[in-house]
């Protein structure tokens, strides 16, 4: 005789193990909440890293401009059609943020669309006239939600590094620290350039 049959004869009903519907709903609810928190944290981290990468790329271009200015490199790959640099002296290199707000953005023009920035070589005649900027590099932000912040923390949108001294000239107002702020997704990053051209 089997054990089931004997248990029925003795009046004992075997216990069947398993989860009730309420227990399953609770478990799945907890998993859903934890998954939502994990996804939200990952998205926030990813956006923060995107802003951080954009700022590091911009700083890298600032370092490149300063380095080229100090080395007095005449980069012919920057020359536009019809410009050969003959009779011109290299004055330096500048980085221009291409934006579309207020007088800061209109003081120096970009050759490309907004939400990007350019590295430009600046040439002029020996007497200081005929100043012309040649675009060496144009970089657009990969994410359209990231750009130059229009907050009052942005005090400069272009940074010119002299080929003679390496010192920086900006379009920041007198007495203001030259700095530019990038923002996106509620996150901001700030780059500052000292009067001697040190990027922080």
Tab-separated table of C-alpha atoms in Angstrom:
chain	number	residue	atom	x	y	z
A	1	UNK	CA	0.000	0.000	0.000
A	2	UNK	CA	1.340	3.437	-0.891
A	3	UNK	CA	2.040	6.148	1.636
A	4	UNK	CA	-0.734	8.336	0.197
A	5	UNK	CA	-3.253	5.600	0.578
A	6	UNK	CA	-2.133	4.899	4.128
A	7	UNK	CA	-2.309	8.567	5.033
A	8	UNK	CA	-5.853	8.743	3.695
A	9	UNK	CA	-6.818	5.770	5.812
A	10	UNK	CA	-5.341	7.328	8.894
A	11	UNK	CA	-7.235	10.593	8.231
A	12	UNK	CA	-4.063	12.614	7.534
A	13	UNK	CA	-4.099	15.005	4.539
A	14	UNK	CA	-0.658	15.707	3.031
A	15	UNK	CA	0.417	19.410	2.926
A	16	UNK	CA	1.113	20.773	-0.545
A	17	UNK	CA	3.844	23.444	-0.505
A	18	UNK	CA	3.780	26.556	-2.777
A	19	UNK	CA	3.246	30.324	-2.910
A	20	UNK	CA	-0.077	32.028	-2.560
A	21	UNK	CA	-1.170	34.657	-5.073
A	22	UNK	CA	-0.689	37.431	-2.516
A	23	UNK	CA	2.884	36.311	-1.813
A	24	UNK	CA	3.667	36.303	-5.546
A	25	UNK	CA	2.185	39.789	-5.997
A	26	UNK	CA	4.286	41.121	-3.103
A	27	UNK	CA	7.478	39.567	-4.491
A	28	UNK	CA	6.893	40.951	-7.988
A	29	UNK	CA	6.020	44.365	-6.542
A	30	UNK	CA	9.303	44.466	-4.616
A	31	UNK	CA	11.242	43.389	-7.726
A	32	UNK	CA	9.510	46.114	-9.783
A	33	UNK	CA	10.324	48.838	-7.258
A	34	UNK	CA	13.970	47.771	-6.970
A	35	UNK	CA	14.299	47.568	-10.760
A	36	UNK	CA	12.798	51.064	-11.159
A	37	UNK	CA	15.233	52.488	-8.610
A	38	UNK	CA	18.136	50.758	-10.331
A	39	UNK	CA	17.162	52.053	-13.775
A	40	UNK	CA	16.659	55.595	-12.433
A	41	UNK	CA	20.074	55.542	-10.751
A	42	UNK	CA	21.721	54.237	-13.922
A	43	UNK	CA	20.070	56.924	-16.068
A	44	UNK	CA	21.161	59.668	-13.633
A	45	UNK	CA	24.715	58.306	-13.581
A	46	UNK	CA	24.808	58.012	-17.376
A	47	UNK	CA	23.644	61.616	-17.822
A	48	UNK	CA	26.180	62.865	-15.291
A	49	UNK	CA	28.942	61.027	-17.152
A	50	UNK	CA	27.762	62.529	-20.466
A	51	UNK	CA	28.014	66.071	-19.066
A	52	UNK	CA	31.389	65.261	-17.519
A	53	UNK	CA	32.701	63.899	-20.825
A	54	UNK	CA	31.495	66.990	-22.714
A	55	UNK	CA	33.302	69.256	-20.233
A	56	UNK	CA	36.498	67.200	-20.400
A	57	UNK	CA	36.422	67.350	-24.210
A	58	UNK	CA	36.028	71.141	-24.087
A	59	UNK	CA	38.907	71.453	-21.625
A	60	UNK	CA	41.013	69.266	-23.888
A	61	UNK	CA	40.431	71.685	-26.766
A	62	UNK	CA	41.406	74.585	-24.478
A	63	UNK	CA	44.656	72.772	-23.637
A	64	UNK	CA	45.256	72.158	-27.351
A	65	UNK	CA	44.734	75.851	-28.145
A	66	UNK	CA	47.193	76.913	-25.445
A	67	UNK	CA	49.761	74.320	-26.526
A	68	UNK	CA	49.568	75.302	-30.185
A	69	UNK	CA	49.798	78.984	-29.323
A	70	UNK	CA	52.920	78.463	-27.201
A	71	UNK	CA	54.548	76.319	-29.900
A	72	UNK	CA	53.557	78.936	-32.531
A	73	UNK	CA	52.367	76.156	-34.820
A	74	UNK	CA	51.124	77.384	-38.199
A	75	UNK	CA	48.727	74.601	-39.109
A	76	UNK	CA	47.999	74.781	-42.837
A	77	UNK	CA	45.219	72.200	-42.453
A	78	UNK	CA	43.209	74.980	-40.793
A	79	UNK	CA	43.403	77.218	-43.880
A	80	UNK	CA	40.099	77.787	-45.639
A	81	UNK	CA	39.802	77.910	-49.404
A	82	UNK	CA	41.516	81.037	-50.744
A	83	UNK	CA	43.680	81.588	-47.648
A	84	UNK	CA	47.342	80.579	-47.799
A	85	UNK	CA	48.728	82.509	-44.832
A	86	UNK	CA	51.163	84.481	-47.002
A	87	UNK	CA	52.022	87.813	-45.390
A	88	UNK	CA	50.164	86.891	-42.197
A	89	UNK	CA	51.595	86.276	-38.754
A	90	UNK	CA	50.121	83.784	-36.316
A	91	UNK	CA	48.610	85.745	-33.437
A	92	UNK	CA	47.396	82.729	-31.507
A	93	UNK	CA	44.621	80.206	-31.137
A	94	UNK	CA	41.149	80.648	-29.724
A	95	UNK	CA	38.304	78.415	-28.631
A	96	UNK	CA	34.828	79.728	-29.367
A	97	UNK	CA	31.634	78.301	-27.870
A	98	UNK	CA	28.884	78.450	-30.478
A	99	UNK	CA	25.786	79.519	-28.578
A	100	UNK	CA	22.719	81.636	-29.215
A	101	UNK	CA	21.959	83.675	-26.100
A	102	UNK	CA	22.809	87.259	-25.215
A	103	UNK	CA	25.749	89.448	-26.175
A	104	UNK	CA	28.335	86.901	-25.027
A	105	UNK	CA	27.422	84.622	-27.926
A	106	UNK	CA	27.335	87.341	-30.565
A	107	UNK	CA	30.690	88.950	-29.708
A	108	UNK	CA	32.666	86.251	-31.542
A	109	UNK	CA	31.202	84.298	-34.431
A	110	UNK	CA	31.408	80.583	-35.143
A	111	UNK	CA	31.538	79.113	-38.612
A	112	UNK	CA	29.270	76.225	-37.623
A	113	UNK	CA	25.870	75.770	-36.028
A	114	UNK	CA	25.093	76.386	-32.378
A	115	UNK	CA	25.480	73.806	-29.606
A	116	UNK	CA	29.076	73.186	-30.614
A	117	UNK	CA	32.494	74.794	-30.241
A	118	UNK	CA	35.461	75.563	-32.471
A	119	UNK	CA	39.230	75.699	-32.263
A	120	UNK	CA	40.417	78.550	-34.470
A	121	UNK	CA	43.852	79.770	-35.556
A	122	UNK	CA	44.032	83.562	-35.608
A	123	UNK	CA	46.228	85.357	-38.151
A	124	UNK	CA	46.913	89.018	-38.819
A	125	UNK	CA	49.251	91.310	-40.710
A	126	UNK	CA	52.441	92.445	-38.930
A	127	UNK	CA	50.897	95.887	-38.333
A	128	UNK	CA	48.020	94.265	-36.434
A	129	UNK	CA	45.420	94.676	-39.163
A	130	UNK	CA	43.598	92.105	-41.299
A	131	UNK	CA	42.771	89.774	-38.432
A	132	UNK	CA	41.231	86.530	-39.642
A	133	UNK	CA	40.247	83.308	-37.875
A	134	UNK	CA	40.677	79.927	-39.529
A	135	UNK	CA	38.688	77.000	-38.090
A	136	UNK	CA	40.911	74.030	-37.251
A	137	UNK	CA	38.349	71.936	-35.406
A	138	UNK	CA	34.603	72.058	-34.996
A	139	UNK	CA	32.987	69.776	-32.455
A	140	UNK	CA	29.262	69.381	-31.881
A	141	UNK	CA	27.938	68.028	-28.621
A	142	UNK	CA	26.835	64.424	-29.084
A	143	UNK	CA	23.741	64.988	-26.954
A	144	UNK	CA	21.425	67.834	-28.097
A	145	UNK	CA	20.311	68.334	-24.479
A	146	UNK	CA	23.812	69.488	-23.508
A	147	UNK	CA	25.094	72.956	-24.246
A	148	UNK	CA	26.518	76.187	-22.913
A	149	UNK	CA	24.487	77.357	-19.942
A	150	UNK	CA	22.912	80.789	-20.164
A	151	UNK	CA	23.205	81.238	-16.385
A	152	UNK	CA	25.267	84.059	-14.922
A	153	UNK	CA	28.034	81.553	-14.174
A	154	UNK	CA	28.953	81.679	-17.869
A	155	UNK	CA	31.065	84.815	-18.111
A	156	UNK	CA	32.999	84.045	-21.317
A	157	UNK	CA	32.286	82.179	-24.546
A	158	UNK	CA	35.661	82.568	-26.215
A	159	UNK	CA	39.210	82.132	-24.982
A	160	UNK	CA	42.131	83.485	-27.027
A	161	UNK	CA	45.651	82.233	-26.280
A	162	UNK	CA	48.444	84.519	-27.493
A	163	UNK	CA	51.220	82.849	-29.500
A	164	UNK	CA	53.787	85.119	-27.845
A	165	UNK	CA	52.911	84.913	-24.158
A	166	UNK	CA	50.337	82.116	-23.895
A	167	UNK	CA	48.226	84.496	-21.827
A	168	UNK	CA	44.485	84.326	-22.359
A	169	UNK	CA	42.097	87.023	-23.515
A	170	UNK	CA	38.349	86.438	-23.188
A	171	UNK	CA	35.079	88.244	-23.688
A	172	UNK	CA	34.389	88.235	-19.953
A	173	UNK	CA	33.505	91.601	-18.465
A	174	UNK	CA	36.169	93.475	-16.581
A	175	UNK	CA	36.680	92.035	-13.108
A	176	UNK	CA	34.897	88.760	-13.897
A	177	UNK	CA	36.641	85.403	-13.735
A	178	UNK	CA	36.605	83.871	-17.251
A	179	UNK	CA	34.541	80.717	-16.978
A	180	UNK	CA	32.038	78.739	-18.984
A	181	UNK	CA	29.313	76.474	-17.676
A	182	UNK	CA	27.820	73.515	-19.501
A	183	UNK	CA	24.460	72.115	-18.509
A	184	UNK	CA	22.036	69.358	-19.337
A	185	UNK	CA	19.474	67.211	-17.518
A	186	UNK	CA	19.677	69.538	-14.521
A	187	UNK	CA	23.426	68.901	-14.136
A	188	UNK	CA	26.119	71.569	-14.565
A	189	UNK	CA	29.899	71.517	-15.040
A	190	UNK	CA	32.176	74.547	-14.915
A	191	UNK	CA	35.510	75.283	-16.634
A	192	UNK	CA	37.669	78.224	-15.565
A	193	UNK	CA	40.649	79.764	-17.343
A	194	UNK	CA	43.096	81.931	-15.416
A	195	UNK	CA	44.702	85.087	-16.812
A	196	UNK	CA	47.879	83.110	-17.505
A	197	UNK	CA	45.958	80.524	-19.519
A	198	UNK	CA	45.768	77.756	-16.941
A	199	UNK	CA	42.615	75.654	-17.458
A	200	UNK	CA	40.818	74.353	-14.360
